[in-house]
CSV table of C-alpha atoms in Angstrom, one decimal:
chain,number,residue,atom,x,y,z
A,5,MET,CA,1.9,-14.8,-16.5
A,6,LYS,CA,2.4,-13.8,-20.1
A,7,THR,CA,0.1,-11.2,-21.7
A,8,ASP,CA,-1.5,-13.7,-24.2
A,9,ALA,CA,-2.3,-16.1,-21.4
A,10,VAL,CA,-3.9,-13.3,-19.3
A,11,PHE,CA,-6.0,-12.1,-22.3
A,12,ASP,CA,-7.1,-15.7,-22.8
A,13,LEU,CA,-8.2,-15.8,-19.2
A,14,VAL,CA,-10.2,-12.7,-19.7
A,15,ASP,CA,-11.9,-14.1,-22.8
A,16,ARG,CA,-12.8,-17.3,-21.0
A,17,ALA,CA,-14.2,-15.4,-18.0
A,18,VAL,CA,-16.3,-13.1,-20.2
A,19,ASN,CA,-17.7,-16.2,-21.9
A,20,GLY,CA,-18.8,-17.6,-18.6
A,21,ASP,CA,-15.9,-19.7,-17.3
A,22,GLY,CA,-16.0,-19.5,-13.5
A,23,GLN,CA,-12.6,-21.0,-13.0
A,24,ALA,CA,-11.0,-18.4,-15.3
A,25,LEU,CA,-12.8,-15.7,-13.4
A,26,GLU,CA,-11.4,-16.9,-10.1
A,27,GLU,CA,-7.9,-17.1,-11.6
A,28,ILE,CA,-8.1,-13.5,-12.6
A,29,VAL,CA,-9.1,-12.5,-9.1
A,30,LEU,CA,-6.2,-14.5,-7.7
A,31,LEU,CA,-3.9,-12.8,-10.2
A,32,ILE,CA,-4.8,-9.3,-9.3
A,33,GLN,CA,-6.1,-9.3,-5.7
A,34,ASP,CA,-2.8,-8.9,-3.9
A,35,LYS,CA,-1.8,-6.0,-6.1
A,36,VAL,CA,-5.1,-4.3,-5.4
A,37,TYR,CA,-4.8,-5.0,-1.7
A,38,ASN,CA,-1.3,-3.6,-1.4
A,39,LEU,CA,-2.3,-0.5,-3.3
A,40,ALA,CA,-5.3,0.0,-1.0
A,41,LEU,CA,-3.4,-0.7,2.1
A,42,ARG,CA,-0.7,1.9,1.4
A,43,MET,CA,-3.5,4.4,0.4
A,44,LEU,CA,-5.7,3.8,3.5
A,45,SER,CA,-3.2,2.6,6.1
A,46,ASN,CA,-5.7,0.2,7.7
A,47,PRO,CA,-5.9,-3.5,6.8
A,48,GLU,CA,-9.6,-3.8,7.5
A,49,ASP,CA,-10.5,-0.7,5.4
A,50,ALA,CA,-8.1,-2.0,2.7
A,51,ARG,CA,-9.8,-5.4,2.6
A,52,ASP,CA,-13.2,-3.7,2.2
A,53,ALA,CA,-11.9,-1.5,-0.5
A,54,THR,CA,-10.2,-4.4,-2.3
A,55,GLN,CA,-13.5,-6.3,-2.3
A,56,GLU,CA,-15.3,-3.3,-3.8
A,57,ILE,CA,-12.6,-2.7,-6.4
A,58,LEU,CA,-12.6,-6.4,-7.5
A,59,VAL,CA,-16.4,-6.4,-7.9
A,60,LYS,CA,-16.0,-3.4,-10.2
A,61,VAL,CA,-13.2,-5.1,-12.1
A,62,ILE,CA,-15.2,-8.3,-12.7
A,63,THR,CA,-18.5,-6.7,-13.5
A,64,ASN,CA,-16.7,-4.5,-16.1
A,65,LEU,CA,-14.4,-7.1,-17.5
A,66,SER,CA,-16.2,-7.2,-20.8
A,67,GLY,CA,-15.1,-3.6,-21.3
A,68,PHE,CA,-11.4,-4.4,-21.1
A,69,ARG,CA,-10.2,-3.7,-24.6
A,70,LYS,CA,-6.7,-5.2,-24.3
A,71,GLU,CA,-5.1,-1.9,-25.3
A,72,SER,CA,-2.9,-2.1,-22.2
A,73,ALA,CA,-1.8,-4.6,-19.6
A,74,LEU,CA,-4.6,-6.0,-17.4
A,75,THR,CA,-2.8,-4.7,-14.4
A,76,THR,CA,-2.8,-1.1,-15.8
A,77,TRP,CA,-6.5,-1.3,-16.5
A,78,VAL,CA,-7.1,-2.7,-13.0
A,79,PHE,CA,-5.0,0.0,-11.4
A,80,SER,CA,-7.1,2.6,-13.2
A,81,ILE,CA,-10.3,1.2,-11.7
A,82,ALA,CA,-8.6,0.9,-8.3
A,83,SER,CA,-7.2,4.4,-8.4
A,84,ARG,CA,-10.5,6.0,-9.3
A,85,HIS,CA,-12.2,4.1,-6.5
A,86,LEU,CA,-9.6,5.0,-3.9
A,87,LEU,CA,-9.4,8.6,-4.8
A,88,THR,CA,-13.2,9.1,-4.3
A,89,ALA,CA,-13.9,6.6,-1.5
A,90,ARG,CA,-14.9,7.7,2.0
A,91,LYS,CA,-12.0,8.4,4.3
A,92,SER,CA,-10.5,5.5,6.1
A,93,ARG,CA,-10.1,5.4,9.8
A,94,ALA,CA,-6.5,6.4,9.5
A,95,GLU,CA,-7.2,9.2,7.1
A,96,ARG,CA,-9.7,10.7,9.5
A,97,LEU,CA,-6.8,11.6,11.8
A,98,GLU,CA,-6.1,14.4,9.2
A,99,LEU,CA,-2.3,13.9,9.5
A,100,ASN,CA,0.2,16.4,7.9
A,101,PHE,CA,3.9,16.5,8.1
A,102,SER,CA,3.9,19.0,10.9
A,103,THR,CA,1.6,17.1,13.2
A,104,TYR,CA,3.2,13.8,12.4
A,105,GLY,CA,6.6,15.2,13.2
A,106,GLU,CA,5.3,16.4,16.6
A,107,MET,CA,4.0,12.9,17.3
A,108,ILE,CA,7.3,11.3,16.4
A,109,ASP,CA,9.2,13.8,18.7
A,110,TYR,CA,6.8,13.1,21.5
A,111,GLY,CA,7.3,9.4,21.2
A,112,CYS,CA,11.1,9.8,21.2
A,113,ALA,CA,10.9,11.9,24.4
A,114,LEU,CA,8.7,9.5,26.4
A,115,ASP,CA,10.5,7.9,29.4
A,116,LYS,CA,8.5,5.2,31.1
A,117,ASN,CA,8.5,1.5,31.2
A,118,VAL,CA,6.0,-0.6,29.4
A,119,ASN,CA,6.1,-4.4,29.8
A,120,TYR,CA,6.0,-6.4,26.7
A,121,PRO,CA,7.6,-9.7,25.6
A,122,ARG,CA,11.2,-8.8,24.9
A,123,ALA,CA,11.5,-11.8,22.5
A,124,ASP,CA,9.0,-10.0,20.3
A,125,GLU,CA,10.9,-6.7,20.2
A,126,ARG,CA,12.2,-7.3,16.6
A,127,LEU,CA,8.7,-7.9,15.3
A,128,ILE,CA,7.4,-4.9,17.2
A,129,VAL,CA,10.1,-2.6,15.8
A,130,ARG,CA,9.2,-4.0,12.3
A,131,GLU,CA,5.5,-3.3,13.0
A,132,ILE,CA,6.3,0.3,14.0
A,133,LYS,CA,8.5,0.8,10.9
A,134,ILE,CA,5.8,-0.2,8.5
A,135,MET,CA,3.1,1.7,10.4
A,136,CYS,CA,5.2,4.8,10.6
A,137,MET,CA,6.0,4.8,6.9
A,138,TYR,CA,2.3,4.3,6.0
A,139,GLY,CA,1.6,7.2,8.3
A,140,MET,CA,4.0,9.4,6.3
A,141,LEU,CA,2.1,8.5,3.1
A,142,LEU,CA,-1.1,9.8,4.8
A,143,CYS,CA,0.5,13.2,5.1
A,144,LEU,CA,0.3,13.5,1.3
A,145,SER,CA,-2.8,14.4,-0.6
A,146,ARG,CA,-4.6,11.4,-2.1
A,147,MET,CA,-3.5,12.3,-5.6
A,148,ASP,CA,0.1,12.8,-4.7
A,149,ARG,CA,0.0,9.6,-2.5
A,150,ILE,CA,-1.3,7.4,-5.2
A,151,ALA,CA,1.1,8.7,-7.8
A,152,PHE,CA,4.0,8.0,-5.4
A,153,ILE,CA,2.8,4.5,-4.6
A,154,LEU,CA,2.3,3.6,-8.2
A,155,SER,CA,5.8,4.9,-9.2
A,156,GLU,CA,7.9,3.9,-6.2
A,157,VAL,CA,6.2,0.7,-5.0
A,158,PHE,CA,4.8,-0.7,-8.2
A,159,ASP,CA,7.4,0.8,-10.6
A,160,VAL,CA,4.7,2.2,-12.9
A,161,SER,CA,6.2,4.3,-15.7
A,162,GLY,CA,5.2,7.8,-16.7
A,163,VAL,CA,3.1,6.6,-19.6
A,164,GLU,CA,1.3,3.9,-17.6
A,165,GLY,CA,0.9,6.3,-14.7
A,166,SER,CA,-0.7,8.9,-16.9
A,167,GLU,CA,-3.1,6.3,-18.3
A,168,ILE,CA,-4.0,5.1,-14.8
A,169,MET,CA,-4.5,8.6,-13.4
A,170,ASN,CA,-6.0,10.1,-16.6
A,171,SER,CA,-3.4,12.8,-16.9
A,172,THR,CA,-0.4,13.5,-19.0
A,173,PRO,CA,3.0,11.8,-18.4
A,174,ALA,CA,4.5,15.1,-17.5
A,175,ALA,CA,1.8,15.8,-14.9
A,176,TYR,CA,2.2,12.3,-13.4
A,177,ARG,CA,6.0,12.7,-13.2
A,178,GLN,CA,5.5,16.1,-11.5
A,179,ARG,CA,3.2,14.6,-8.9
A,180,VAL,CA,5.7,11.8,-8.2
A,181,SER,CA,8.6,14.3,-7.9
A,182,ARG,CA,6.6,16.5,-5.6
A,183,SER,CA,5.7,13.6,-3.3
A,184,LYS,CA,9.2,12.3,-3.2
A,185,ARG,CA,10.5,15.7,-2.3
A,186,LYS,CA,8.1,16.1,0.6
A,187,LEU,CA,8.8,12.6,1.9
A,188,ARG,CA,12.5,13.0,1.5
A,189,ASP,CA,12.6,16.4,3.4
A,190,PHE,CA,10.5,15.0,6.2
A,191,MET,CA,12.5,11.7,6.6
A,192,ASP,CA,15.8,13.6,6.4
A,193,LYS,CA,14.8,15.5,9.5
A,194,LYS,CA,13.1,12.7,11.4
A,195,CYS,CA,13.9,9.2,10.2
A,196,GLY,CA,17.0,7.4,11.3
A,197,LEU,CA,16.5,4.7,8.7
A,198,PHE,CA,16.8,7.4,6.0
A,199,ASN,CA,19.3,9.6,7.6
A,200,PRO,CA,21.6,8.3,10.4
A,201,ASP,CA,21.9,11.8,11.9
A,202,ALA,CA,18.1,12.1,12.4
A,203,SER,CA,16.8,11.7,16.0
A,204,CYS,CA,14.2,9.0,15.6
A,205,ARG,CA,14.7,5.2,15.6
A,206,CYS,CA,11.8,2.8,15.4
A,207,GLU,CA,12.7,1.2,18.8
A,208,LYS,CA,12.3,4.7,20.4
A,209,GLN,CA,8.6,4.6,19.5
A,210,ILE,CA,7.8,1.3,21.2
A,211,VAL,CA,6.8,2.8,24.6
A,212,TYR,CA,4.6,5.5,22.9
A,213,GLU,CA,2.9,3.2,20.4
A,214,ILE,CA,2.1,0.5,23.0
A,215,SER,CA,0.9,3.0,25.6
A,216,ILE,CA,-1.7,4.6,23.2
A,217,GLY,CA,-2.8,1.1,22.1
A,218,ARG,CA,-1.8,1.6,18.4
A,219,VAL,CA,0.6,-1.4,18.7
A,220,ARG,CA,-0.4,-4.5,20.6
A,221,PRO,CA,2.4,-7.0,21.0
A,222,ASP,CA,0.0,-9.9,21.2
A,223,ARG,CA,-1.8,-8.8,18.0
A,224,LEU,CA,0.6,-7.4,15.5
A,225,VAL,CA,-1.1,-6.4,12.2
A,226,PHE,CA,1.6,-5.7,9.6
A,227,SER,CA,4.2,-8.1,10.9
A,228,GLU,CA,2.1,-11.2,10.0
A,229,ASP,CA,3.4,-11.2,6.5
A,230,PRO,CA,6.8,-12.7,5.6
A,231,PRO,CA,9.6,-10.0,5.8
A,232,VAL,CA,11.8,-9.1,3.0
A,233,GLU,CA,15.4,-9.8,3.4
A,234,ASP,CA,17.0,-7.4,5.9
A,235,THR,CA,19.8,-6.5,3.5
A,236,ILE,CA,18.6,-2.9,2.8
A,237,GLN,CA,20.6,-1.5,5.6
A,238,HIS,CA,23.8,-2.5,4.0
A,239,CYS,CA,23.1,-0.5,0.8
A,240,LEU,CA,21.2,2.5,2.1
A,241,GLN,CA,24.4,4.5,2.8
A,242,GLU,CA,25.8,3.7,-0.6
A,243,ILE,CA,23.1,5.3,-2.7
A,244,ASN,CA,21.6,8.8,-3.0
A,245,ALA,CA,18.7,10.2,-1.1
A,246,LEU,CA,16.0,9.6,-3.8
A,247,GLN,CA,17.2,6.0,-4.2
A,248,ARG,CA,17.1,5.5,-0.4
A,249,LEU,CA,13.5,6.7,-0.4
A,250,SER,CA,12.5,4.1,-3.0
A,251,VAL,CA,14.4,1.3,-1.3
A,252,LEU,CA,12.7,2.0,2.1
A,253,PHE,CA,9.1,2.1,0.7
A,254,ARG,CA,9.7,-1.0,-1.4
A,255,SER,CA,11.2,-2.9,1.6
A,256,HIS,CA,7.8,-3.6,3.1
A,257,PRO,CA,6.4,-7.1,2.7
A,258,ASP,CA,3.9,-7.9,0.0
A,259,HIS,CA,0.7,-8.4,2.0
A,260,THR,CA,-1.5,-11.3,0.8
A,261,LEU,CA,-5.2,-12.1,1.0
A,262,GLY,CA,-5.0,-15.9,0.2
A,263,GLU,CA,-7.1,-18.0,-2.1
A,264,GLY,CA,-10.1,-17.9,0.1
A,265,PHE,CA,-10.6,-14.2,-0.7
A,266,ALA,CA,-10.8,-15.0,-4.4
A,267,ALA,CA,-13.4,-17.7,-3.8
A,268,ASN,CA,-15.5,-15.3,-1.6
A,269,ILE,CA,-15.4,-12.6,-4.3
A,270,ARG,CA,-16.5,-15.2,-6.9
A,271,ASN,CA,-19.4,-16.3,-4.7
A,272,LEU,CA,-20.3,-12.7,-3.9
A,273,ILE,CA,-20.6,-11.6,-7.5
A,274,GLU,CA,-21.2,-14.7,-9.6
A,275,THR,CA,-24.9,-14.3,-10.3
A,276,GLU,CA,-24.6,-10.6,-11.0
A,277,THR,CA,-21.4,-11.1,-13.0
A,278,TRP,CA,-23.0,-13.5,-15.4
A,279,LYS,CA,-25.9,-11.0,-16.0
A,280,VAL,CA,-23.4,-8.3,-16.9
A,281,LEU,CA,-21.0,-10.4,-18.9
A,282,GLN,CA,-23.3,-12.5,-20.9
């Protein structure tokens, strides 16, 4: 949607147009959810955080000065919320690259049979790939993690990133660079998707992930969303390491919440919103 049209929606919503309010929620909810999911690595926690963020956005909509894109302003609110929110269930595992590497090595070394529908193996492997890469993000500090996600998943520039994170463009770029270096070094040692000479392959983790109950073949979490085209493997070897890093983290599906989520948000905040906006 063009900038002028978005600004018009904001004006209408601030003036009490409920339909415009719902359209704004629909416009931003999936971006907020995808940011929250990559930060928190748990869909339920990400949905809760998304709801809380959207309430903050809507109840502060009259404060949007149109000095930047609506998405930039929304990401600023979302980032502040996610940086100070209570730890998600996944974050409470207190992962770091050392312990996560040990978990990967243990999974590769397991040698026992686990029965699961073989027809679902491709979906299970995809589930493990997404889950594992979200786990790698958890090894970063929250500040480094959000800078990396904004830059490499949402393609946020240095100027936008500094505005979102309330820092200088140089500080934002340094955080992104540091995060990329840490992830690159880890994946170069462990991840066969990133480095063909590395020991781990997603399919090697199936036994371990099913045995500890983190992956349930009958109830996949991340593989419900439509996959991106499986063409990334053809280009990974043709580009440099930093580009491979970006390609892999952008290869995940865009997770969606659906129109019903927007309606629920509107119903949840409608009375309070009109009090704030009018």
